[in-house]
Tab-separated table of C-alpha atoms and ligand atoms in Angstrom:
chain	number	residue	atom	x	y	z
A	66	MET	CA	0.000	0.000	0.000
A	67	LYS	CA	1.148	3.544	-0.746
A	68	ALA	CA	0.331	6.159	1.870
A	69	SER	CA	1.224	9.829	1.988
A	70	ILE	CA	2.121	11.377	5.312
A	71	ALA	CA	2.675	15.060	6.119
A	72	VAL	CA	5.498	15.322	8.665
A	73	LEU	CA	5.374	18.414	10.900
A	74	PRO	CA	8.257	18.170	13.398
A	75	GLY	CA	7.800	21.664	14.958
A	76	ASP	CA	10.033	23.032	17.733
A	77	GLY	CA	12.145	21.886	20.687
A	78	ILE	CA	12.203	18.093	21.017
A	79	GLY	CA	9.516	17.757	18.300
A	80	PRO	CA	12.034	17.148	15.472
A	81	ASP	CA	14.048	14.693	17.641
A	82	VAL	CA	11.123	12.424	18.482
A	83	VAL	CA	9.569	12.624	15.008
A	84	ALA	CA	12.906	11.552	13.461
A	85	GLU	CA	12.706	8.329	15.492
A	86	SER	CA	9.123	7.730	14.364
A	87	ILE	CA	10.269	8.009	10.763
A	88	LYS	CA	13.062	5.535	11.448
A	89	VAL	CA	10.451	3.107	12.769
A	90	LEU	CA	8.193	3.761	9.752
A	91	HIS	CA	11.073	2.840	7.443
A	92	ALA	CA	11.530	-0.390	9.395
A	93	VAL	CA	7.808	-1.132	8.964
A	94	SER	CA	7.942	-0.441	5.239
A	95	ASP	CA	10.990	-2.749	4.859
A	96	ARG	CA	9.315	-5.580	6.727
A	97	PHE	CA	5.798	-5.298	5.319
A	98	GLY	CA	6.582	-3.958	1.846
A	99	HIS	CA	4.678	-0.658	2.083
A	100	GLU	CA	5.622	2.607	0.506
A	101	PHE	CA	5.226	5.704	2.674
A	102	SER	CA	5.572	9.001	0.881
A	103	LEU	CA	6.702	11.566	3.474
A	104	LYS	CA	6.476	15.334	2.992
A	105	THR	CA	7.979	17.567	5.674
A	106	ALA	CA	6.389	20.972	6.346
A	107	GLU	CA	6.946	23.831	8.763
A	108	ILE	CA	4.830	24.845	11.729
A	109	GLY	CA	5.192	26.676	15.032
A	110	GLY	CA	7.928	28.950	16.344
A	111	GLY	CA	10.507	28.124	13.663
A	112	SER	CA	7.923	29.002	11.056
A	113	ILE	CA	7.160	32.338	12.785
A	114	ASP	CA	10.882	33.147	12.647
A	115	LYS	CA	11.040	32.394	8.917
A	116	TYR	CA	7.681	33.550	7.599
A	117	GLY	CA	6.027	35.458	10.458
A	118	ASP	CA	3.332	32.768	10.392
A	119	PRO	CA	2.995	29.668	12.621
A	120	LEU	CA	1.030	27.881	9.886
A	121	PRO	CA	2.050	28.898	6.366
A	122	GLN	CA	-0.372	28.168	3.530
A	123	LYS	CA	2.110	25.667	2.065
A	124	THR	CA	1.870	23.584	5.243
A	125	VAL	CA	-1.922	23.659	5.092
A	126	GLU	CA	-1.760	22.421	1.478
A	127	THR	CA	0.696	19.650	2.367
A	128	CYS	CA	-1.658	18.495	5.135
A	129	ASN	CA	-4.716	18.613	2.890
A	130	ASP	CA	-2.911	16.578	0.203
A	131	SER	CA	-1.874	13.851	2.664
A	132	ASP	CA	-3.616	10.820	4.109
A	133	ALA	CA	-2.349	11.511	7.626
A	134	ILE	CA	-0.224	13.971	9.611
A	135	LEU	CA	2.634	13.105	11.939
A	136	PHE	CA	3.162	16.051	14.278
A	137	GLY	CA	5.858	16.715	16.914
A	138	ALA	CA	5.212	19.737	19.151
A	139	VAL	CA	5.365	23.531	18.954
A	140	GLY	CA	6.269	26.390	21.281
A	141	GLY	CA	9.035	27.454	23.603
A	142	PRO	CA	10.322	30.353	25.715
A	143	LYS	CA	11.638	32.206	22.662
A	144	TRP	CA	8.073	32.902	21.496
A	145	ASP	CA	6.428	33.249	24.930
A	146	ASP	CA	6.218	37.053	25.144
A	147	PRO	CA	2.519	37.661	26.015
A	148	THR	CA	2.470	40.822	23.890
A	149	ASN	CA	3.249	38.849	20.699
A	150	ASN	CA	0.270	38.755	18.398
A	151	VAL	CA	1.162	35.364	16.920
A	152	ARG	CA	2.102	32.290	18.940
A	153	PRO	CA	3.503	28.916	17.835
A	154	GLU	CA	0.525	27.122	19.409
A	155	ASP	CA	-1.813	29.013	17.038
A	156	GLY	CA	-0.439	26.787	14.257
A	157	ILE	CA	-1.551	23.492	15.773
A	158	LEU	CA	-4.850	24.930	17.039
A	159	ALA	CA	-5.620	26.140	13.498
A	160	ILE	CA	-4.871	22.731	11.932
A	161	ARG	CA	-7.081	20.934	14.432
A	162	LYS	CA	-9.905	23.382	13.775
A	163	SER	CA	-9.583	23.479	9.989
A	164	LEU	CA	-9.511	19.686	9.639
A	165	GLY	CA	-12.327	19.295	12.161
A	166	LEU	CA	-10.183	17.067	14.412
A	167	PHE	CA	-12.565	17.190	17.346
A	168	ALA	CA	-11.822	13.765	18.851
A	169	ASN	CA	-8.460	13.343	20.541
A	170	LEU	CA	-7.802	9.754	21.666
A	171	ARG	CA	-5.162	9.380	24.368
A	172	PRO	CA	-4.575	5.794	25.482
A	173	VAL	CA	-2.906	5.419	28.875
A	174	LYS	CA	-1.253	2.094	29.445
A	175	VAL	CA	1.129	1.055	32.182
A	176	TYR	CA	3.848	-1.279	30.935
A	177	PRO	CA	4.631	-3.876	33.634
A	178	SER	CA	8.358	-3.220	33.157
A	179	LEU	CA	7.833	0.483	33.932
A	180	ILE	CA	5.776	0.077	37.097
A	181	ASN	CA	8.743	1.215	39.176
A	182	SER	CA	9.258	4.325	36.998
A	183	SER	CA	6.059	5.841	38.333
A	184	PRO	CA	6.070	7.643	41.705
A	185	LEU	CA	2.881	5.735	42.566
A	186	LYS	CA	2.939	2.497	44.524
A	187	PRO	CA	2.833	-0.563	42.211
A	188	GLU	CA	-0.459	-1.820	43.691
A	189	PHE	CA	-2.222	1.322	42.390
A	190	LEU	CA	-0.956	0.717	38.853
A	191	GLU	CA	-1.890	-2.882	38.283
A	192	GLY	CA	-4.411	-3.287	35.466
A	193	VAL	CA	-4.338	0.359	34.329
A	194	ASP	CA	-5.552	0.489	30.732
A	195	MET	CA	-7.675	3.517	29.915
A	196	LEU	CA	-8.486	5.700	26.969
A	197	VAL	CA	-8.987	9.402	27.556
A	198	LEU	CA	-11.109	11.029	24.881
A	199	ARG	CA	-10.575	14.779	24.840
A	200	GLU	CA	-12.798	17.183	22.901
A	201	LEU	CA	-10.296	19.139	20.832
A	202	THR	CA	-11.911	21.919	18.821
A	203	GLY	CA	-14.252	23.638	21.258
A	204	GLY	CA	-14.383	25.063	24.757
A	205	LEU	CA	-12.017	27.567	26.340
A	206	TYR	CA	-9.268	27.257	23.736
A	207	PHE	CA	-11.488	28.508	20.935
A	208	GLY	CA	-14.443	30.351	22.529
A	209	LYS	CA	-14.908	34.050	21.770
A	210	PRO	CA	-14.519	36.612	23.294
A	211	LYS	CA	-10.894	35.859	24.104
A	212	LYS	CA	-8.968	39.018	24.829
A	213	ARG	CA	-7.124	41.334	27.217
A	214	TRP	CA	-7.809	44.987	27.764
A	215	ASN	CA	-7.053	47.867	30.118
A	216	THR	CA	-9.692	49.495	32.263
A	217	SER	CA	-9.551	52.345	34.778
A	218	ARG	CA	-9.465	49.637	37.486
A	219	GLY	CA	-6.605	47.663	35.982
A	220	ARG	CA	-6.032	45.005	33.290
A	221	ARG	CA	-8.673	42.468	32.433
A	222	GLY	CA	-8.633	39.207	30.501
A	223	VAL	CA	-11.396	36.948	29.296
A	224	ASP	CA	-11.684	33.472	27.802
A	225	THR	CA	-14.998	31.883	26.940
A	226	LEU	CA	-16.098	28.321	27.688
A	227	LYS	CA	-18.770	27.648	25.103
A	228	TYR	CA	-20.120	24.392	23.663
A	229	THR	CA	-22.950	23.702	21.262
A	230	GLU	CA	-25.256	20.719	21.534
A	231	ARG	CA	-23.769	19.302	18.311
A	232	GLU	CA	-20.191	19.536	19.600
A	233	ILE	CA	-21.074	17.801	22.854
A	234	GLU	CA	-23.197	15.120	21.262
A	235	ARG	CA	-20.638	14.076	18.646
A	236	ILE	CA	-17.767	13.689	21.141
A	237	LEU	CA	-19.968	11.759	23.577
A	238	ARG	CA	-21.086	9.483	20.758
A	239	VAL	CA	-17.423	8.733	19.950
A	240	GLY	CA	-16.933	8.006	23.655
A	241	PHE	CA	-19.788	5.504	23.725
A	242	GLU	CA	-18.580	3.859	20.488
A	243	LEU	CA	-15.060	3.500	21.893
A	244	ALA	CA	-16.430	2.094	25.153
A	245	MET	CA	-18.441	-0.494	23.167
A	246	GLY	CA	-15.150	-1.795	21.734
A	247	ARG	CA	-13.547	-1.973	25.186
A	248	ARG	CA	-14.832	-2.781	28.692
A	249	LYS	CA	-18.105	-0.877	28.151
A	250	LYS	CA	-17.530	1.724	30.857
A	251	LEU	CA	-17.670	5.436	30.146
A	252	ALA	CA	-16.756	8.115	32.694
A	253	SER	CA	-18.054	11.490	31.556
A	254	VAL	CA	-16.125	14.317	33.206
A	255	ASP	CA	-17.764	17.672	33.915
A	256	LYS	CA	-18.132	20.404	36.511
A	257	GLN	CA	-21.885	20.546	36.493
A	258	ASN	CA	-22.112	21.915	40.055
A	259	VAL	CA	-20.651	25.197	38.779
A	260	LEU	CA	-20.585	25.430	34.984
A	261	GLU	CA	-23.592	25.850	32.700
A	262	SER	CA	-21.784	24.212	29.763
A	263	SER	CA	-21.172	21.202	32.021
A	264	ARG	CA	-24.863	20.967	32.927
A	265	LEU	CA	-25.642	20.818	29.201
A	266	TRP	CA	-22.844	18.244	28.758
A	267	ARG	CA	-24.317	15.980	31.457
A	268	GLU	CA	-27.849	16.303	30.112
A	269	ILE	CA	-26.694	15.272	26.624
A	270	ALA	CA	-24.591	12.419	28.045
A	271	VAL	CA	-27.757	10.980	29.593
A	272	GLU	CA	-29.685	11.395	26.329
A	273	VAL	CA	-27.010	9.687	24.200
A	274	SER	CA	-26.622	6.902	26.786
A	275	HIS	CA	-30.130	5.633	25.924
A	276	GLU	CA	-28.713	4.517	22.556
A	277	TYR	CA	-25.970	2.533	24.292
A	278	PRO	CA	-27.722	0.535	27.034
A	279	GLU	CA	-24.761	-1.873	27.319
A	280	VAL	CA	-22.394	0.917	28.347
A	281	GLU	CA	-22.216	1.780	32.018
A	282	LEU	CA	-22.172	5.592	32.177
A	283	GLU	CA	-20.698	7.347	35.197
A	284	HIS	CA	-20.697	11.137	35.650
A	285	ILE	CA	-17.711	12.429	37.520
A	286	LEU	CA	-16.807	15.971	38.556
A	287	VAL	CA	-13.424	16.986	37.194
A	288	ASP	CA	-11.902	17.612	40.636
A	289	ASN	CA	-12.951	14.138	41.779
A	290	ALA	CA	-11.701	12.680	38.470
A	291	ALA	CA	-8.275	14.209	39.163
A	292	MET	CA	-8.222	12.423	42.522
A	293	GLN	CA	-9.587	9.080	41.268
A	294	LEU	CA	-6.973	8.986	38.501
A	295	ILE	CA	-4.365	8.594	41.222
A	296	ARG	CA	-6.365	6.683	43.842
A	297	ASN	CA	-8.045	4.150	41.623
A	298	PRO	CA	-6.802	4.440	38.024
A	299	ALA	CA	-7.515	0.823	37.047
A	300	ASN	CA	-11.212	1.531	37.544
A	301	PHE	CA	-11.335	3.737	34.427
A	302	ASP	CA	-12.006	2.384	30.954
A	303	VAL	CA	-12.972	5.284	28.644
A	304	ILE	CA	-12.962	8.831	30.029
A	305	VAL	CA	-14.589	11.563	27.948
A	306	SER	CA	-14.151	15.238	28.692
A	307	GLU	CA	-14.191	18.736	27.283
A	308	ASN	CA	-11.008	20.283	25.930
A	309	THR	CA	-9.295	21.897	28.934
A	310	PHE	CA	-10.211	19.212	31.481
A	311	GLY	CA	-8.886	16.539	29.085
A	312	ASP	CA	-5.651	18.426	28.543
A	313	ILE	CA	-4.972	18.634	32.266
A	314	LEU	CA	-6.164	15.134	33.214
A	315	THR	CA	-3.965	13.448	30.600
A	316	ASP	CA	-0.811	15.194	31.812
A	317	GLU	CA	-1.746	13.848	35.230
A	318	ALA	CA	-2.405	10.383	33.779
A	319	SER	CA	1.046	10.371	32.178
A	320	VAL	CA	2.475	9.990	35.673
A	321	LEU	CA	0.834	6.550	35.779
A	322	ALA	CA	2.697	5.552	32.620
A	323	GLY	CA	6.014	6.774	34.026
A	324	SER	CA	6.533	9.912	31.910
A	325	MET	CA	4.961	12.477	29.612
A	326	GLY	CA	7.224	11.043	26.953
A	327	MET	CA	5.313	7.734	26.918
A	328	LEU	CA	1.843	8.820	25.808
A	329	PRO	CA	0.641	8.906	22.179
A	330	SER	CA	-2.457	10.472	20.725
A	331	ALA	CA	-4.645	10.499	17.629
A	332	SER	CA	-6.854	13.397	16.584
A	333	LEU	CA	-9.739	12.387	14.348
A	334	SER	CA	-12.649	14.026	12.585
A	335	THR	CA	-14.593	10.786	12.524
A	336	LEU	CA	-14.274	7.268	13.867
A	337	PRO	CA	-12.519	4.726	11.599
A	338	GLY	CA	-15.097	2.829	9.567
A	339	SER	CA	-17.555	5.703	9.196
A	340	ASN	CA	-18.247	6.711	5.618
A	341	ARG	CA	-16.627	10.116	5.252
A	342	THR	CA	-14.592	10.467	2.071
A	343	LYS	CA	-11.592	12.587	3.054
A	344	LYS	CA	-10.363	11.884	6.537
A	345	VAL	CA	-6.981	13.401	7.337
A	346	SER	CA	-6.124	12.548	10.924
A	347	LEU	CA	-3.258	13.865	13.014
A	348	TYR	CA	-0.975	11.868	15.296
A	349	GLU	CA	1.232	13.373	17.998
A	350	PRO	CA	2.683	12.587	21.405
A	351	ILE	CA	0.802	14.352	24.206
A	352	HIS	CA	3.904	16.184	25.403
A	353	GLY	CA	5.128	19.619	24.359
A	354	THR	CA	8.519	20.871	23.219
A	355	ALA	CA	10.239	20.194	26.587
A	356	PRO	CA	12.527	23.272	26.492
A	357	ASP	CA	14.381	22.022	29.606
A	358	ILE	CA	15.811	19.040	27.691
A	359	ALA	CA	15.670	20.298	24.077
A	360	GLY	CA	18.926	19.806	22.148
A	361	LYS	CA	20.320	17.324	24.683
A	362	GLY	CA	19.437	14.176	22.746
A	363	ILE	CA	17.704	12.627	25.759
A	364	ALA	CA	13.990	13.028	24.925
A	365	ASN	CA	11.894	9.890	25.064
A	366	PRO	CA	10.608	9.167	21.529
A	367	ILE	CA	8.150	6.429	22.593
A	368	GLY	CA	5.066	8.703	22.710
A	369	SER	CA	5.747	9.741	19.122
A	370	ILE	CA	6.542	6.180	18.021
A	371	LEU	CA	3.321	4.871	19.578
A	372	SER	CA	1.440	7.713	17.847
A	373	THR	CA	2.850	6.347	14.590
A	374	ALA	CA	1.435	2.928	15.476
A	375	MET	CA	-1.966	4.585	16.043
A	376	MET	CA	-1.648	6.198	12.602
A	377	LEU	CA	-0.993	2.850	10.928
A	378	ARG	CA	-3.956	1.240	12.676
A	379	LEU	CA	-6.524	4.058	12.465
A	380	SER	CA	-5.662	5.833	9.192
A	381	PHE	CA	-4.336	2.955	7.100
A	382	GLY	CA	-5.994	-0.123	8.619
A	383	MET	CA	-2.545	-1.692	9.170
A	384	ALA	CA	-3.256	-3.588	12.385
A	385	ASP	CA	-0.342	-6.060	12.115
A	386	GLU	CA	2.079	-3.249	11.387
A	387	ALA	CA	0.803	-1.259	14.381
A	388	ASP	CA	1.058	-4.381	16.573
A	389	SER	CA	4.660	-4.859	15.455
A	390	ILE	CA	5.572	-1.354	16.689
A	391	GLU	CA	3.734	-1.775	19.995
A	392	SER	CA	5.340	-5.185	20.588
A	393	ALA	CA	8.767	-3.737	19.764
A	394	VAL	CA	8.255	-0.979	22.360
A	395	GLU	CA	7.106	-3.501	24.947
A	396	SER	CA	10.036	-5.833	24.387
A	397	VAL	CA	12.649	-3.054	24.348
A	398	LEU	CA	11.288	-1.827	27.693
A	399	SER	CA	11.255	-5.299	29.176
A	400	GLU	CA	14.869	-5.763	28.032
A	401	GLY	CA	15.702	-2.783	30.234
A	402	TYR	CA	16.280	0.036	27.720
A	403	ARG	CA	15.353	3.371	29.289
A	404	THR	CA	15.517	7.027	28.331
A	405	ALA	CA	16.416	9.290	31.277
A	406	ASP	CA	12.789	10.165	32.108
A	407	ILE	CA	11.859	6.516	32.765
A	408	SER	CA	15.107	5.412	34.378
A	409	ALA	CA	14.023	5.561	38.035
A	410	ASP	CA	14.424	1.787	38.285
A	411	GLY	CA	17.893	1.845	36.710
A	412	GLY	CA	18.085	-0.068	33.446
A	413	ASP	CA	20.237	0.704	30.455
A	414	VAL	CA	19.929	4.477	29.935
A	415	VAL	CA	20.009	5.419	26.248
A	416	GLY	CA	19.470	8.630	24.278
A	417	THR	CA	16.693	9.491	21.835
A	418	THR	CA	18.314	8.059	18.705
A	419	GLN	CA	19.465	4.879	20.429
A	420	MET	CA	15.964	4.257	21.730
A	421	GLY	CA	14.670	4.704	18.163
A	422	ASP	CA	17.369	2.327	16.881
A	423	VAL	CA	16.543	-0.489	19.293
A	424	ILE	CA	12.802	-0.186	18.646
A	425	ALA	CA	13.265	-0.082	14.848
A	426	GLY	CA	15.626	-3.052	15.178
A	427	GLN	CA	12.835	-5.162	16.686
A	428	ILE	CA	10.249	-4.506	13.946
B	724	LIG	P1	6.198	19.670	28.093
B	724	LIG	O1	5.317	18.532	27.789
B	724	LIG	O2	6.996	20.197	26.966
B	724	LIG	O3	7.196	19.272	29.271
B	724	LIG	C1	6.749	18.944	30.585
B	724	LIG	C2	7.836	18.117	31.304
B	724	LIG	O4	7.862	16.804	30.735
B	724	LIG	C3	9.240	18.688	31.120
B	724	LIG	O5	9.972	18.464	32.301
B	724	LIG	C4	9.816	17.867	29.995
B	724	LIG	O6	11.219	17.734	30.022
B	724	LIG	C5	9.140	16.507	30.203
B	724	LIG	N1	8.956	15.830	28.906
B	724	LIG	C6	8.031	16.128	27.969
B	724	LIG	N2	8.184	15.321	26.916
B	724	LIG	C7	9.220	14.507	27.187
B	724	LIG	C8	9.864	13.468	26.465
B	724	LIG	N3	9.451	13.089	25.250
B	724	LIG	N4	10.909	12.843	27.046
B	724	LIG	C9	11.326	13.191	28.273
B	724	LIG	N5	10.752	14.158	29.005
B	724	LIG	C10	9.714	14.826	28.461
B	724	LIG	O7	5.273	20.817	28.710
B	724	LIG	P2	5.617	22.338	29.083
B	724	LIG	O8	6.988	22.414	29.654
B	724	LIG	O9	4.470	22.767	29.881
B	724	LIG	O10	5.575	23.119	27.709
B	724	LIG	C11	6.727	23.451	26.951
B	724	LIG	C12	6.292	24.087	25.643
B	724	LIG	O11	5.581	23.125	24.839
B	724	LIG	C13	5.352	25.285	25.804
B	724	LIG	O12	5.726	26.265	24.863
B	724	LIG	C14	3.977	24.718	25.482
B	724	LIG	O13	3.096	25.676	24.950
B	724	LIG	C15	4.348	23.694	24.417
B	724	LIG	N6	3.353	22.602	24.280
B	724	LIG	C16	3.057	22.239	23.011
B	724	LIG	C17	2.179	21.194	22.818
B	724	LIG	C18	1.876	20.796	21.393
B	724	LIG	O14	2.545	21.276	20.486
B	724	LIG	N7	0.913	19.928	21.155
B	724	LIG	C19	1.629	20.506	23.900
B	724	LIG	C20	1.985	20.888	25.183
B	724	LIG	C21	2.850	21.954	25.375
């Protein structure tokens, strides 16, 4: 099969981890006889420096002409001045919005060999296997008004948390569908005791649940969800939440897996199997540009590599190929290879490229 992939490495450790994903893709194409046509394009802070634009039109065209997008991360202290009128993050937000990538799937798995890399006690981590579904194109990150201004009584800032019925219903429906393919438990996260948009969210969750009688629906307030993720993480199957809550909860959940560098994600405009003609999906690790370790060659590429496995499975229907990547990651970890962020239990500490080499070598 021939597949075209837009590669958007971005800033900081983005290019480092994406390079290892490409190495693994080459190993997959050698073993399974596929041809991947890769086109690299610019996004983020580097693109602002060159073109004054975090998402140049050429990048948009490359993405639109591709079957899938492999993204690294954007941002960094160099572009953090709050008075700037363009920010690197605007580039990725605009791609998500323009491609309608409203469903962000973030699987959280604890590898038995990494149980001691997490600060949590091993007994809390046994059996953790959850999927966090984050709404990605609505809520606080996109709602208008969004601005700062000066008043006679000082500076003011506003962001708007707004959701339409359609936006809530479609993400909840994806949540129920995903739960049907798993352990049939859906935890819907909200803050309905305070927020009006959450009260609407909960009401719609109940309505949609009538179409999925086999799925056990639980409503959970976001503050309680943050606690339960640490106290009883194995209890979760699928978690569905609005944009900001999902962003925060998955960073927290990464502690279960040992590091931010471990978690992959897929951003979709529709579930695989549904009959939409053009479906460009985007795959990225959940972490950012990690300015504190950028340029040191020590970033963990596993989140990006596992995102590549998700791309093969969800965009190209290559289940065996995706399995081969996931098994390679599992066996490399059980053989004791560790990047610095997951080396609490010792092991053989390797850099970014070596980790990519050993994983690619096992495909
Ligand atoms: P971050 O995810 O970049 O880093 C948080 C911590 O996790 C850091 O200590 C970092 O060293 C560590 N870490 C992250 N990825 C790692 C990896 N692969 N291997 C080893 N350690 C890793 O979050 P941050 O520090 O809050 O943000 C830094 C920049 O990234 C900011 O400019 C932010 O806006 C941007 N960001 C971008 C995205 C994106 O492009 N999707 C997502 C999150 C943050």
